[in-house]
mmCIF file of C-alpha atoms in Angstrom:
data_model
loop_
_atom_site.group_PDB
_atom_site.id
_atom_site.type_symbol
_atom_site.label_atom_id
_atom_site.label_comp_id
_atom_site.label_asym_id
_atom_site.label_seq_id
_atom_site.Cartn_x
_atom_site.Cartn_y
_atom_site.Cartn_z
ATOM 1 C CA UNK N 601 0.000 0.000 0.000
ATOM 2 C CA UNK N 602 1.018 3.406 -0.147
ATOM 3 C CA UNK N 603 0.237 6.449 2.113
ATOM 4 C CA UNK N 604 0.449 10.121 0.544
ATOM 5 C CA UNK N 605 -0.003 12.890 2.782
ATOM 6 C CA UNK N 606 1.628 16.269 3.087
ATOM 7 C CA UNK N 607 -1.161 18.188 0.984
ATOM 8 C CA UNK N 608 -2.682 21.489 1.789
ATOM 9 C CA UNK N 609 -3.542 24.750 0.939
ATOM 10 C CA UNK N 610 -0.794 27.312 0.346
ATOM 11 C CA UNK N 611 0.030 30.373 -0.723
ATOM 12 C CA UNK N 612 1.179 31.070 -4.622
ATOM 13 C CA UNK N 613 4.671 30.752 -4.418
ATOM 14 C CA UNK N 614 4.953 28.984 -1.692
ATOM 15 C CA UNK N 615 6.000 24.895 -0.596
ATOM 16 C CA UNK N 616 4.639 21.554 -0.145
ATOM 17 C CA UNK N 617 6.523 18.636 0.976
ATOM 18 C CA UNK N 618 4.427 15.199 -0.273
ATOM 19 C CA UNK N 619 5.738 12.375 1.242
ATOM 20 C CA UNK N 620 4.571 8.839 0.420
ATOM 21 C CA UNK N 621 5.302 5.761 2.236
ATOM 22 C CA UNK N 622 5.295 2.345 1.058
ATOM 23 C CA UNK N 623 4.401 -0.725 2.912
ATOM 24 C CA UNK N 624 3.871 -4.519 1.735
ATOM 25 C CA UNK N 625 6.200 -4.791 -1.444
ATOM 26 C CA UNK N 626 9.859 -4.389 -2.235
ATOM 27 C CA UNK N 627 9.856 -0.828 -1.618
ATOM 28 C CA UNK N 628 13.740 -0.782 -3.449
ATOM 29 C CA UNK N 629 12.776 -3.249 -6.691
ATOM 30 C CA UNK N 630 10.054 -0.166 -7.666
ATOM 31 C CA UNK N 631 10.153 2.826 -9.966
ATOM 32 C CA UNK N 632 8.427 5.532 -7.685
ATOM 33 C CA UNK N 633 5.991 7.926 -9.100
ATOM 34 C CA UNK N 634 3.512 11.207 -8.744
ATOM 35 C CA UNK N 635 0.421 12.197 -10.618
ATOM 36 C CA UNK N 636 -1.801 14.830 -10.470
ATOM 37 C CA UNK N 637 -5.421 15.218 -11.528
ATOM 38 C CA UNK N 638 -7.855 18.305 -12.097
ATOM 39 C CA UNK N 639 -11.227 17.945 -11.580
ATOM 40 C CA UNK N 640 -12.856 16.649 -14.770
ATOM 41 C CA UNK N 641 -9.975 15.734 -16.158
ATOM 42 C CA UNK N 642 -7.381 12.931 -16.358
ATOM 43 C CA UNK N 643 -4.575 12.298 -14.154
ATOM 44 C CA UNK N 644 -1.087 13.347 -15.656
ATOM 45 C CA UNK N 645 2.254 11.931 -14.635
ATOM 46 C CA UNK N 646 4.106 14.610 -12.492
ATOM 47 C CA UNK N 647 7.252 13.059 -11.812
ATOM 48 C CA UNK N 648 9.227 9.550 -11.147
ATOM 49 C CA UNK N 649 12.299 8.115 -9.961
ATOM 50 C CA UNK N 650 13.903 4.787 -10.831
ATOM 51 C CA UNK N 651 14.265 1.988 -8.135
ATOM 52 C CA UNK N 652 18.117 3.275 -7.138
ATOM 53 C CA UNK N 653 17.381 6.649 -6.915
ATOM 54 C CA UNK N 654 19.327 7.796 -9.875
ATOM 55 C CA UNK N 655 17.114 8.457 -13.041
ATOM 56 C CA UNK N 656 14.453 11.166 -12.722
ATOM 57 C CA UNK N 657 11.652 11.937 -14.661
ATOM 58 C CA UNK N 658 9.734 15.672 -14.410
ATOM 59 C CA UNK N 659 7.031 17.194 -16.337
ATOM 60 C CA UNK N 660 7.597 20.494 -18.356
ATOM 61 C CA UNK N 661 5.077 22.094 -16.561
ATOM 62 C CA UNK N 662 7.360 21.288 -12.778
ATOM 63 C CA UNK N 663 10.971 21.429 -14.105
ATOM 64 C CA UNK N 664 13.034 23.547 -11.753
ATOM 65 C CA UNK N 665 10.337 23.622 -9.223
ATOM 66 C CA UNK N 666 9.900 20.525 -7.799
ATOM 67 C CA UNK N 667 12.460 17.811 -6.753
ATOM 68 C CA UNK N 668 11.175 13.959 -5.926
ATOM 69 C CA UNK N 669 13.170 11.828 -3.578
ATOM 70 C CA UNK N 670 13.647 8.672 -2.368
ATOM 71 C CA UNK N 671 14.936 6.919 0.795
ATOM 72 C CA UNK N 672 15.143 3.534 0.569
ATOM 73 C CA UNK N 673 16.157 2.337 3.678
ATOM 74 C CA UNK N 674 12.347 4.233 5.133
ATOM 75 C CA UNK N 675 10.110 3.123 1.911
ATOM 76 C CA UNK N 676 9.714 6.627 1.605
ATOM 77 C CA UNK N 677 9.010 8.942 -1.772
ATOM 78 C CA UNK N 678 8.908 12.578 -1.545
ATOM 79 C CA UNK N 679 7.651 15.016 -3.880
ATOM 80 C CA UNK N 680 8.857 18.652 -2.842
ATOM 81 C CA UNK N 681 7.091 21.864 -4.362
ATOM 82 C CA UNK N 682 8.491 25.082 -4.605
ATOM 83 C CA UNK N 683 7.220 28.210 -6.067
ATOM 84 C CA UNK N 684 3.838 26.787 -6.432
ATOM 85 C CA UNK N 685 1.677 28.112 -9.005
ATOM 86 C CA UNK N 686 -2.441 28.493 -9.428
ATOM 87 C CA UNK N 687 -2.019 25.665 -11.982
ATOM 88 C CA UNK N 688 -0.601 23.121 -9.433
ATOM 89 C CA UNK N 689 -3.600 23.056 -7.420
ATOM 90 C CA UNK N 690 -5.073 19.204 -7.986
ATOM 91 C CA UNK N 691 -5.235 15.839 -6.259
ATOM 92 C CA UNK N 692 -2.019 14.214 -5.977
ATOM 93 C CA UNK N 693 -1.646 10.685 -6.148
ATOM 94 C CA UNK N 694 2.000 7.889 -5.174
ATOM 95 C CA UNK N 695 2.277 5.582 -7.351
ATOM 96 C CA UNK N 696 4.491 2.494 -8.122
ATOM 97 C CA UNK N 697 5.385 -0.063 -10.706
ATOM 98 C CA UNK N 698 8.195 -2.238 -11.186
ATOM 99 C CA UNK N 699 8.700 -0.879 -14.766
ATOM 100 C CA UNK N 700 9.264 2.731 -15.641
ATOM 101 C CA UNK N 701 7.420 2.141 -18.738
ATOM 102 C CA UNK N 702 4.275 2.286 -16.880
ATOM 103 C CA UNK N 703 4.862 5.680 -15.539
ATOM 104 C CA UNK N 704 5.082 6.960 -19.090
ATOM 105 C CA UNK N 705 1.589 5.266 -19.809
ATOM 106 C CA UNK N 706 -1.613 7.516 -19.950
ATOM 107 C CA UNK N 707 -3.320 7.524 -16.933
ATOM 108 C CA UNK N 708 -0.683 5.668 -15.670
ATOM 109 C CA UNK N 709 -2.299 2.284 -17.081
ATOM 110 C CA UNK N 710 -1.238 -0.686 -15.085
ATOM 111 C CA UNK N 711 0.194 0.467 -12.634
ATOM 112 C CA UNK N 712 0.733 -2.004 -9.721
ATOM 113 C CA UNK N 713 0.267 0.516 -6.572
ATOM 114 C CA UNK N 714 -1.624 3.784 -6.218
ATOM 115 C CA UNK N 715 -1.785 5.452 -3.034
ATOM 116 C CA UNK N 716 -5.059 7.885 -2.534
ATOM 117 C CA UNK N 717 -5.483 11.033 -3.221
ATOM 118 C CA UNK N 718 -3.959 13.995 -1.370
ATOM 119 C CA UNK N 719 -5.132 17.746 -2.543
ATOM 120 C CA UNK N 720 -3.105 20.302 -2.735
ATOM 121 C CA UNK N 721 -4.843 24.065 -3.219
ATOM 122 C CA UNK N 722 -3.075 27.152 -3.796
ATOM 123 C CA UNK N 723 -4.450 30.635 -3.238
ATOM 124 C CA UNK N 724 -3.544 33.913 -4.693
#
């Protein structure tokens, strides 16, 4: 299973740290992922992070704003948001396959884990 929290409201500009922890699966054999999804509309890939830690994948619409993490010794993924924007305000959602492939899939298709949903709203 995994276990988002961390969401909120904030302030435009400001920061969100989304941490996700993993429980019941090989927390280290399993590409680690976020998504987001706007009301009405489907859910996106955000960002992932291979099983060692060093490939990382980020959306145009996050690049230089937010940084995902992983320790592997806690089963822990971490999604930190800086300089949020109006436009980041959704539901954000852990995910996690064994194949990165997945996380490139629309809608995520297949993917073995999803955590549930944590919002995130910014005000201006």
């Amino acid at each position: 299973q995994l276990q988002a929290s961390g969401g909120g409201l904030v302030q435009v500009g400001g920061s969100l740290r989304l941490p996700c922890a993993a429980t019941g699966f090989t927390f280290n054999y399993y590409v680690m992922g976020w998504f987001r999804q706007y009301p009405g509309k489907e859910r996106q890939v955000v960002s992932y992070i291979s099983s060692s830690g060093l490939t990382t994948y980020y959306a145009d619409s996050v690049k230089g704003r937010f940084t995902i993490s992983r320790d592997n010794a806690k089963n822990i993924v971490t999604l930190q948001m800086d300089n949020l924007k109006p436009e980041d305000a959704a539901t954000y959602y852990c995910a996690a396959d064994r194949l990165m492939q997945t996380m490139r899939e629309p809608l995520g298709y297949g993917m073995d884990y999803w955590g549930k949903g944590t919002q995130v709203t910014v005000s201006s």
